[in-house]
Short mmCIF file of C-alpha atoms in Angstrom, two decimals:
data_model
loop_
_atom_site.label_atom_id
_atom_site.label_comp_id
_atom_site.label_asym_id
_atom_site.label_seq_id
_atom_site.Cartn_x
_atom_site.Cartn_y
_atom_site.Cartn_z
CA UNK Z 1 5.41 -46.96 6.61
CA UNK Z 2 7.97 -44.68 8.11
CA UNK Z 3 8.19 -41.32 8.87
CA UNK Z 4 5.06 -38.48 8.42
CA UNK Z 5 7.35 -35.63 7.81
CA UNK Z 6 11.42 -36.16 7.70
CA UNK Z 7 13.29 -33.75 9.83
CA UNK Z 8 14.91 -32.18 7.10
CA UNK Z 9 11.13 -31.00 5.79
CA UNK Z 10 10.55 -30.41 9.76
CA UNK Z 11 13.29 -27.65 9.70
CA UNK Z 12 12.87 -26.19 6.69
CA UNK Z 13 9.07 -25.77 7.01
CA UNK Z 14 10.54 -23.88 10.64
CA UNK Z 15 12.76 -21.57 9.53
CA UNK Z 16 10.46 -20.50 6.98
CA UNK Z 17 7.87 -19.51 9.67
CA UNK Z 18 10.36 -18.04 11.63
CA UNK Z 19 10.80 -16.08 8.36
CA UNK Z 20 6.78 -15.39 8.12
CA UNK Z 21 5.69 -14.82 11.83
CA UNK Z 22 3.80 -17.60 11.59
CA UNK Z 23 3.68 -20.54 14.09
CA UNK Z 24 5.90 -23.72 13.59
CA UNK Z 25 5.51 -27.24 13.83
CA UNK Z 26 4.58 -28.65 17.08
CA UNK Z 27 2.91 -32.54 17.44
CA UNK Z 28 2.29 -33.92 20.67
CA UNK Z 29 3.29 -37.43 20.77
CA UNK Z 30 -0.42 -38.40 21.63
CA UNK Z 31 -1.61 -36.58 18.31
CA UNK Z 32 1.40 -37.96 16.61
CA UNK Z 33 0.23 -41.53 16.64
CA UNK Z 34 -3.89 -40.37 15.43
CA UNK Z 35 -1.68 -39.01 12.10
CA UNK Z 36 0.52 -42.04 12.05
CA UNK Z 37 -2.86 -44.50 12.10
CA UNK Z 38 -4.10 -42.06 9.49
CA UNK Z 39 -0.98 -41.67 7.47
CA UNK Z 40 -0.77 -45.78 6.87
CA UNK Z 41 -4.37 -46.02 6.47
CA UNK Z 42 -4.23 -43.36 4.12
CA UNK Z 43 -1.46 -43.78 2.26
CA UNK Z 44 -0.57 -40.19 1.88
CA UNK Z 45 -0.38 -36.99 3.88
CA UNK Z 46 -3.30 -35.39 3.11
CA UNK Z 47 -5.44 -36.62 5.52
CA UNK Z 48 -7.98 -34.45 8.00
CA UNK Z 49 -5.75 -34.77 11.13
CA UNK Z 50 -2.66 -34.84 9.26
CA UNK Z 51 -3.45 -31.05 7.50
CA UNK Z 52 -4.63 -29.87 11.48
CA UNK Z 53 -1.23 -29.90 12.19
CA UNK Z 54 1.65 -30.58 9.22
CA UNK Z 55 1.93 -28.19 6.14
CA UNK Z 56 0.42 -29.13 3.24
CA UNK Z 57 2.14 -28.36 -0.43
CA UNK Z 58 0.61 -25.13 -0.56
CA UNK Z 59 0.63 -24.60 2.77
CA UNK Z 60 2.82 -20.80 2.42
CA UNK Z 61 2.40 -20.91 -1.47
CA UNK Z 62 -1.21 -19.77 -1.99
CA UNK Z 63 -2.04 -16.62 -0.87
CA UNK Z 64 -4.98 -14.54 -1.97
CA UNK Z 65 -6.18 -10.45 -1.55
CA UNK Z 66 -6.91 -8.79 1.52
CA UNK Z 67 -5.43 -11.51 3.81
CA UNK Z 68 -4.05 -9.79 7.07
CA UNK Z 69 -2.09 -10.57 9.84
CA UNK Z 70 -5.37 -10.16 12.43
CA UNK Z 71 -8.33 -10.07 11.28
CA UNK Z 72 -10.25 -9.77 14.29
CA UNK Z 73 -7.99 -6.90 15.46
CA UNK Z 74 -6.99 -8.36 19.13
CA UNK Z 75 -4.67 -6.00 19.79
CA UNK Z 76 -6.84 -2.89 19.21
CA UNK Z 77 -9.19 -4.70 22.33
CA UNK Z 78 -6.26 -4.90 24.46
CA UNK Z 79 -6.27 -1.79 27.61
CA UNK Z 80 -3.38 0.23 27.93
CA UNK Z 81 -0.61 -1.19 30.13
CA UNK Z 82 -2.09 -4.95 29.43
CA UNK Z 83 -0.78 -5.80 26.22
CA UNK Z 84 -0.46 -9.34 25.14
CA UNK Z 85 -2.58 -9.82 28.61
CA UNK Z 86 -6.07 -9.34 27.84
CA UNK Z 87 -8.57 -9.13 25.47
CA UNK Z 88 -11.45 -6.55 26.58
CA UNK Z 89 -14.04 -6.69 23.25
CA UNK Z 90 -17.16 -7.21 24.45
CA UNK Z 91 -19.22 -5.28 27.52
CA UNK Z 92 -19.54 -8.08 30.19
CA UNK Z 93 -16.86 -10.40 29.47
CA UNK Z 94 -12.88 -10.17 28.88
CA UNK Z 95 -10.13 -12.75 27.63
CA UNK Z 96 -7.00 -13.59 29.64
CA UNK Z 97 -4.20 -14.55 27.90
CA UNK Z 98 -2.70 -16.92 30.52
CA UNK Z 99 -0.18 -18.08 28.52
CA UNK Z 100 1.39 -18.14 25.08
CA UNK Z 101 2.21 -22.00 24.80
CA UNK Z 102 0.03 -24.66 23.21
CA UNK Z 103 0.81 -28.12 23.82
CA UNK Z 104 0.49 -28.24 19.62
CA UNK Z 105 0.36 -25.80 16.76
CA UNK Z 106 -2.70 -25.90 14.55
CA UNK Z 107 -1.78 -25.08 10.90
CA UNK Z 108 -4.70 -22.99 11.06
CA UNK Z 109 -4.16 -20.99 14.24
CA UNK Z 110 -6.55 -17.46 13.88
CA UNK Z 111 -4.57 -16.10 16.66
CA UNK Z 112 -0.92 -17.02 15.29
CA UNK Z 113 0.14 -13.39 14.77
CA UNK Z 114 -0.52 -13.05 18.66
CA UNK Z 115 1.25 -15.67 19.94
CA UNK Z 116 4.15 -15.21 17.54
CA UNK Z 117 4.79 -11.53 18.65
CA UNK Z 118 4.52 -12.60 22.03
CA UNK Z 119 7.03 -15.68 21.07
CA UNK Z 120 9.31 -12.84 20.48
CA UNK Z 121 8.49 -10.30 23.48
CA UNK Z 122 8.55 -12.60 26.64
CA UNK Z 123 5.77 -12.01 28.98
CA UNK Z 124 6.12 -11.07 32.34
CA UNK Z 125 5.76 -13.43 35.28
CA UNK Z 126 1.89 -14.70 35.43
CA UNK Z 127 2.09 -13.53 38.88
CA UNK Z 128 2.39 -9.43 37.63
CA UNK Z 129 -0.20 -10.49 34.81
CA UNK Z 130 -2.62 -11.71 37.03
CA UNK Z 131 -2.47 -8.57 39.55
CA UNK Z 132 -3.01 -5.97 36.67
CA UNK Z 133 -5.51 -8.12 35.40
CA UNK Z 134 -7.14 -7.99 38.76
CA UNK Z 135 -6.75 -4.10 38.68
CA UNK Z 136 -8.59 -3.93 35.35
CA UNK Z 137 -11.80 -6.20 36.56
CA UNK Z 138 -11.89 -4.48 39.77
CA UNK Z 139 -12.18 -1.21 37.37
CA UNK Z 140 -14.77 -2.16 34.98
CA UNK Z 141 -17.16 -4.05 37.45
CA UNK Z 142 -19.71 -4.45 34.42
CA UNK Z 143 -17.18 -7.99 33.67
CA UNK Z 144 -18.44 -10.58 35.13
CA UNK Z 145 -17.12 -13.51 32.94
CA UNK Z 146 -13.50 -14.26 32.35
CA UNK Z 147 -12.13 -16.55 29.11
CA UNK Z 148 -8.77 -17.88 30.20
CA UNK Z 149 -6.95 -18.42 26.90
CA UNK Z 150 -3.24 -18.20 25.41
CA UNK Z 151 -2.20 -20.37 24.20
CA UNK Z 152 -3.67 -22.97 26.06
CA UNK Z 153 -4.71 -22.48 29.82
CA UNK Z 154 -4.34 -25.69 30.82
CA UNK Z 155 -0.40 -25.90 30.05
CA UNK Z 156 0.40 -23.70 33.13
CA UNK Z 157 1.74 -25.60 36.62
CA UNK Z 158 -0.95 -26.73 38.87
CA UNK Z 159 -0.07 -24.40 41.81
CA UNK Z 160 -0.35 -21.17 38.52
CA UNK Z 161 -3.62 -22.60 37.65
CA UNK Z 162 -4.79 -23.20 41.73
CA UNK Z 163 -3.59 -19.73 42.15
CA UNK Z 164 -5.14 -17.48 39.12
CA UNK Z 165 -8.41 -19.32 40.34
CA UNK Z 166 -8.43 -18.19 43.89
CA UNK Z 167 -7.35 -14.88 43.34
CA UNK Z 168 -10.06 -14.13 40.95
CA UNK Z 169 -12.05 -15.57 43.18
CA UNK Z 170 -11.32 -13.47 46.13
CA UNK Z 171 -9.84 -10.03 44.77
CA UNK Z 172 -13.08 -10.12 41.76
CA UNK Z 173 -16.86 -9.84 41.07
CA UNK Z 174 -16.33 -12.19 38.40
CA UNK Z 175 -19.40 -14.93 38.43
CA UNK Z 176 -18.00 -17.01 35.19
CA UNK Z 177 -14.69 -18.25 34.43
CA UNK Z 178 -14.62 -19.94 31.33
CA UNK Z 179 -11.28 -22.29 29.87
CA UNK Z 180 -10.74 -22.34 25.98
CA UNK Z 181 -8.39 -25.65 25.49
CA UNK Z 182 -7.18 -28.01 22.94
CA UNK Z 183 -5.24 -29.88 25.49
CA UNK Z 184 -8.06 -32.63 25.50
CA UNK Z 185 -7.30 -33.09 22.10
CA UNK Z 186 -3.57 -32.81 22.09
CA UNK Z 187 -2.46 -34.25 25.60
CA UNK Z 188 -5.73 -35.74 27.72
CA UNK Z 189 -2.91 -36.85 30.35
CA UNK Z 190 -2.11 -33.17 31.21
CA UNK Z 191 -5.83 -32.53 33.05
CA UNK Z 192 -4.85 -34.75 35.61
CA UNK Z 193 -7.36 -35.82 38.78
CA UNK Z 194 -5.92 -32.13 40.62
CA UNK Z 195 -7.05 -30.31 37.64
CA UNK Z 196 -10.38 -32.01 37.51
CA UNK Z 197 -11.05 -31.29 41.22
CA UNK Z 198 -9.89 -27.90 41.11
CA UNK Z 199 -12.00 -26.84 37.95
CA UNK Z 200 -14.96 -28.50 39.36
CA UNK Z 201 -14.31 -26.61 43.02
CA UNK Z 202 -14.92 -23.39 40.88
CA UNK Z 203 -17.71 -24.62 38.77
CA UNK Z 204 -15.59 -23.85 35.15
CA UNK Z 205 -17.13 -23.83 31.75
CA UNK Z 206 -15.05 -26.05 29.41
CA UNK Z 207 -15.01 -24.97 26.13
CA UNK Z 208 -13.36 -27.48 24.08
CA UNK Z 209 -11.49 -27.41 20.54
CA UNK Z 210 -12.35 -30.43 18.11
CA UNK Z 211 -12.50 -30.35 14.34
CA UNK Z 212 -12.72 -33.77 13.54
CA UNK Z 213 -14.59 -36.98 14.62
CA UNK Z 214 -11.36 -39.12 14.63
CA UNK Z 215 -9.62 -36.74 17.38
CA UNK Z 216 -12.41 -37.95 19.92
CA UNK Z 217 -11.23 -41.23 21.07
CA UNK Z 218 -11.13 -43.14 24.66
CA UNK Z 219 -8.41 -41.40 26.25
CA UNK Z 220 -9.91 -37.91 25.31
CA UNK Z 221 -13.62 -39.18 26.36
CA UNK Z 222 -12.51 -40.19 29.59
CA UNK Z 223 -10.99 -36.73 30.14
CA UNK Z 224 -14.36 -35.31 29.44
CA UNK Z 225 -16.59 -37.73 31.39
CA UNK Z 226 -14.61 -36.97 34.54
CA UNK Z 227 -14.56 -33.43 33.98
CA UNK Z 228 -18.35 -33.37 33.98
CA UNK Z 229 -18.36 -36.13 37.07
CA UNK Z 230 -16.62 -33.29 39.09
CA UNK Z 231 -18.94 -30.63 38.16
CA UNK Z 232 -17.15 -28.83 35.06
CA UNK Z 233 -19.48 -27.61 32.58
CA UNK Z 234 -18.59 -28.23 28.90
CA UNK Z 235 -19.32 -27.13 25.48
CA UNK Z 236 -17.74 -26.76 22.22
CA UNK Z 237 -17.29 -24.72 19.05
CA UNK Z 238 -14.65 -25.13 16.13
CA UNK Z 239 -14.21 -23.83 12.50
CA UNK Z 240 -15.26 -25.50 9.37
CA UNK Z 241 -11.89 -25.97 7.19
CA UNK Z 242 -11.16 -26.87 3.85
CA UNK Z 243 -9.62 -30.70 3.81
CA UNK Z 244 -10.40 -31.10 7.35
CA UNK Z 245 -14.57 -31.26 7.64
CA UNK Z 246 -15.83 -29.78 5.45
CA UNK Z 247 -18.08 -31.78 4.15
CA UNK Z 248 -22.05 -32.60 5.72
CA UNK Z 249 -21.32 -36.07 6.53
CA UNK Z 250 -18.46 -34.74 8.74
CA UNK Z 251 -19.71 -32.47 10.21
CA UNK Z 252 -22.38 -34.85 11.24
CA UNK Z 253 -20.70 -37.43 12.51
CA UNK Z 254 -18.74 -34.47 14.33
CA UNK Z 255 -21.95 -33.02 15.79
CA UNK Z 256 -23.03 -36.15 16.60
CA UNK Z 257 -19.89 -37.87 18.78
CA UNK Z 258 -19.88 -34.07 20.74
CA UNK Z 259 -23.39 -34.72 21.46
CA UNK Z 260 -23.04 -37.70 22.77
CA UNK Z 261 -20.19 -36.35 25.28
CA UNK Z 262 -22.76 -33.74 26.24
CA UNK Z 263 -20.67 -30.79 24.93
CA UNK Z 264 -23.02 -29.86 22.03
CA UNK Z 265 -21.09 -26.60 19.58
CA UNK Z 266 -21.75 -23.33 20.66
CA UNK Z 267 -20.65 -21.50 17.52
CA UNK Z 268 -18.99 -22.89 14.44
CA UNK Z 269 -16.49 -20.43 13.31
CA UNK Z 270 -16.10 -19.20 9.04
CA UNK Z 271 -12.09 -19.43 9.47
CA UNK Z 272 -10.85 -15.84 9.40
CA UNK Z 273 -8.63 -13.95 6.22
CA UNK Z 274 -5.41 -14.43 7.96
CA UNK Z 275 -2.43 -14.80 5.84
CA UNK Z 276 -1.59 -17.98 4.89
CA UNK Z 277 -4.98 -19.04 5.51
CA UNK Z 278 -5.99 -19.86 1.89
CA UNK Z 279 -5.28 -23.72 2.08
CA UNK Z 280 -8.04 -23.77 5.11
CA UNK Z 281 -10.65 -21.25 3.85
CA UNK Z 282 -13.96 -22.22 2.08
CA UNK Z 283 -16.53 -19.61 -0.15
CA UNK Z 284 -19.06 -17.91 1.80
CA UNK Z 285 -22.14 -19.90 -0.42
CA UNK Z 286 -20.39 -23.28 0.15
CA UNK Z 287 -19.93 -22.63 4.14
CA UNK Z 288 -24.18 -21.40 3.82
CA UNK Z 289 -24.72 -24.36 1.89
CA UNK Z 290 -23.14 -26.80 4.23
CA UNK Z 291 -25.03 -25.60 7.66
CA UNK Z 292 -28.26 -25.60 5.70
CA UNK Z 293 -27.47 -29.34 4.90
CA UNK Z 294 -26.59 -29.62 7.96
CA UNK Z 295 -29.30 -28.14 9.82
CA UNK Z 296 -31.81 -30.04 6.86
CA UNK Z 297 -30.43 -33.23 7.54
CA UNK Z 298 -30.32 -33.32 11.45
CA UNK Z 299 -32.35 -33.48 14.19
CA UNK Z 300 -33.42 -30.01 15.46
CA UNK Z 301 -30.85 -29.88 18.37
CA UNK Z 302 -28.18 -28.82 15.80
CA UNK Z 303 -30.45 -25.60 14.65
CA UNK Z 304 -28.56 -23.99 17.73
CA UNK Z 305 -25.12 -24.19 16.20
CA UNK Z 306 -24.89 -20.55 15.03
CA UNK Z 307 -22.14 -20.05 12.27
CA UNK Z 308 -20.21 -16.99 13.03
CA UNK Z 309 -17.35 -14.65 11.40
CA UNK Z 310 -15.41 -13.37 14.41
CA UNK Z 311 -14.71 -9.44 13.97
CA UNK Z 312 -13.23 -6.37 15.72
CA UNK Z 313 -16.35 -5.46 16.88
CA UNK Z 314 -17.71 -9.20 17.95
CA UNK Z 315 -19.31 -11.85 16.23
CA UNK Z 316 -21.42 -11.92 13.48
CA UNK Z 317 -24.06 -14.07 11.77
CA UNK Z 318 -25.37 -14.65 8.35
CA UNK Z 319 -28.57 -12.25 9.50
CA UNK Z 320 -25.88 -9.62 9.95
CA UNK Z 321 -24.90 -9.51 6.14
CA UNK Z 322 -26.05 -6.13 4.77
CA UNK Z 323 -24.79 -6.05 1.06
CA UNK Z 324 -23.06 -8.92 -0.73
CA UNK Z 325 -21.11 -7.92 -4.20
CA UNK Z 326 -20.27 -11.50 -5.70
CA UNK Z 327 -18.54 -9.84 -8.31
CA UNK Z 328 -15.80 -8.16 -6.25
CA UNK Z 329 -16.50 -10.49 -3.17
CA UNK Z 330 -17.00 -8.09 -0.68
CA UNK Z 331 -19.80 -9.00 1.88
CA UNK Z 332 -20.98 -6.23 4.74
CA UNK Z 333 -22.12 -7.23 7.93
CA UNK Z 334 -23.66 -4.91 9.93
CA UNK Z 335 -24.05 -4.85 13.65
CA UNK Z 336 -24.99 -2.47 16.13
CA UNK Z 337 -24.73 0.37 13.61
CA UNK Z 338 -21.05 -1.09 12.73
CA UNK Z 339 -19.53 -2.45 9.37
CA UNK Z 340 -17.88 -5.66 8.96
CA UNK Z 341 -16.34 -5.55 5.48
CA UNK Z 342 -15.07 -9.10 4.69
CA UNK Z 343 -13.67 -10.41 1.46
CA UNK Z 344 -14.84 -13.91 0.30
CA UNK Z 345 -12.48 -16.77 -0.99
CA UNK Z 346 -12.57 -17.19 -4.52
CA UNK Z 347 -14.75 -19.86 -5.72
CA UNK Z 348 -11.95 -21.00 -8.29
CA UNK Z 349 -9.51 -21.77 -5.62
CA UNK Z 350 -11.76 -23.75 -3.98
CA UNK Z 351 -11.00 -27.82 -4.04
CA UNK Z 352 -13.58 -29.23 -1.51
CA UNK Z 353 -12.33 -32.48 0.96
CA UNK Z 354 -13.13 -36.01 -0.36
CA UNK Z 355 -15.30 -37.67 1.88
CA UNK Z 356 -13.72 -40.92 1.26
CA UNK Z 357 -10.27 -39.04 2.70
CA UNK Z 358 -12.16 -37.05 4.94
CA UNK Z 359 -13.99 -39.85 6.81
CA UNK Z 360 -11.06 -42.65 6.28
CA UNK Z 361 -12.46 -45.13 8.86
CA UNK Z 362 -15.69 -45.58 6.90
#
């Protein structure tokens, strides 16, 4: 059938993010050929894997109020002299940012305005980032988990990865390190058997990032299966987008295939007012709606799936919602004595998946 996206649309859509600050186009060739399968089964490029990472129509055109460039305020969380390094937001645990590159772009990154200042500020050698990193823990004993994130983790050389382990391993008190990765999803070939040993020798958590059924398949199972073999922990947790899952019967079928890899969902994320967000984003009463179908229509193991809004001051829950105006769309969560003031997507710009596009295969 050709071509998903010419390379004339490729470099426009680029230059125009360059433009934004937002991140550009970037396809493994192992996610590639999922959109290809789903692009001539489909006929058309508006298919759930296809939106994950390719710009639809309205991709940049549809904007709506109160959109910001970070919602969840990362860089207000970041210490002095460890910008762009770590991520200090809640009491007993920090995030690393190992690295800024991702094997792929998601079109709905919630940390692109992150990466893409960092895109444009070089960071320092890992080695430096890993020693003031060290300095930090060491100076606020009360962490004792570390999130490696970036970007994704996993995209660093072996002997990087080998050596951020041991030295938080020797120099720390840390008791947790934790991985956040997409790499299973975009490139299972890079978590080679050295990997696997060396995140098992540690005892790592796993968390992985999958938003659709059709992006678990054999090569990404086996991945996981020796991962867990080895020793590795794993769990998930993903956002429920517009065009992509959200609909029950995805998000079962979802729920269900991570289940039966053993790496049941944590949290499922409300996607956060970033700009250029809109084409992803789904009204507060249809996301409700959707995990009460869910949790109505399941067995009782998915009633620990909390859906959460992530925030400068943490994450918070439906429980957490103080006030709700559903004329202005401005919902309050409160927590711990602090506001959350988030504005809701308007119900009129709201065009829900079709299932029969959604879940293609049948």
């Amino acid at each position: 059938m050709g071509q998903v996206l010419s390379a004339e649309l490729l470099q426009q859509f680029n230059s125009k993010a360059k433009e934004l600050n937002i991140l550009p186009i970037k396809v493994t060739p192992h996610y590639k050929k999922l959109v290809q399968e789903e692009y001539e089964a489909l006929g058309q490029k508006n298919g759930p894997l296809y939106r994950a990472v390719y710009p639809s129509e309205e991709r940049l055109n549809i904007q709506v109020s109160h959109e910001v460039p970070d919602f969840v305020e990362d860089k207000t969380n970041m210490p002095d002299g460890l910008s762009n390094v770590l991520i200090h937001k809640y009491h007993q645990r920090a995030l690393f940012l190992v690295t800024d590159k991702c094997s792929g772009h998601c079109m709905y990154c919630f940390r692109q305005d992150v990466l893409t200042d960092i895109y444009g500020n070089p960071l320092p050698p890992l080695e430096d980032r890993i020693e003031r990193t060290i300095q930090y823990l060491n100076q606020n004993s009360e962490i004792t988990e570390i999130i490696l994130s970036g970007g994704d983790p996993l995209n660093i050389p072996f002997r990087n990865l080998s050596y951020l382990f041991e030295q938080l391993k020797k120099q720390t008190s840390i008791t947790d390190i934790r991985i956040h990765t997409r790499n299973l999803v975009f490139a299972p070939q890079i978590v080679t058997d050295q990997v696997i040993e060396l995140l098992g020798t540690y005892h790592a958590r796993i968390y992985l990032h999958v938003i659709h059924p059709y992006e678990i398949e054999e090569k990404m199972t086996d991945v996981v299966r020796r991962l867990q073999d080895a020793g590795v922990r794993t769990y998930s947790q993903f956002p429920i987008l517009r065009g992509i899952n959200d609909h029950v019967q995805v998000l079962e079928k979802l729920m269900r295939k991570l289940d039966e890899l053993r790496t049941n969902p944590i949290n499922v994320f409300i996607p956060d007012p970033i700009n250029y967000s809109a084409t992803f984003r789904i009204p507060m009463k249809r996301l409700l709606g959707l995990m009460d179908e869910l949790y109505w229509s399941t067995g009782s193991w998915t009633n620990a799936v909390r859906l959460v809004l992530d925030s400068p001051i943490g994450k918070v829950r439906r429980e957490d919602i103080a006030s709700w105006n559903e004329e202005s769309g401005e919902i309050v969560f409160k927590r711990q004595g602090k506001d959350v003031i988030y504005h809701d997507f308007p119900a009129d710009l709201d065009h829900p998946g079709e299932l029969d596009t959604l879940l293609w295969k049948g």
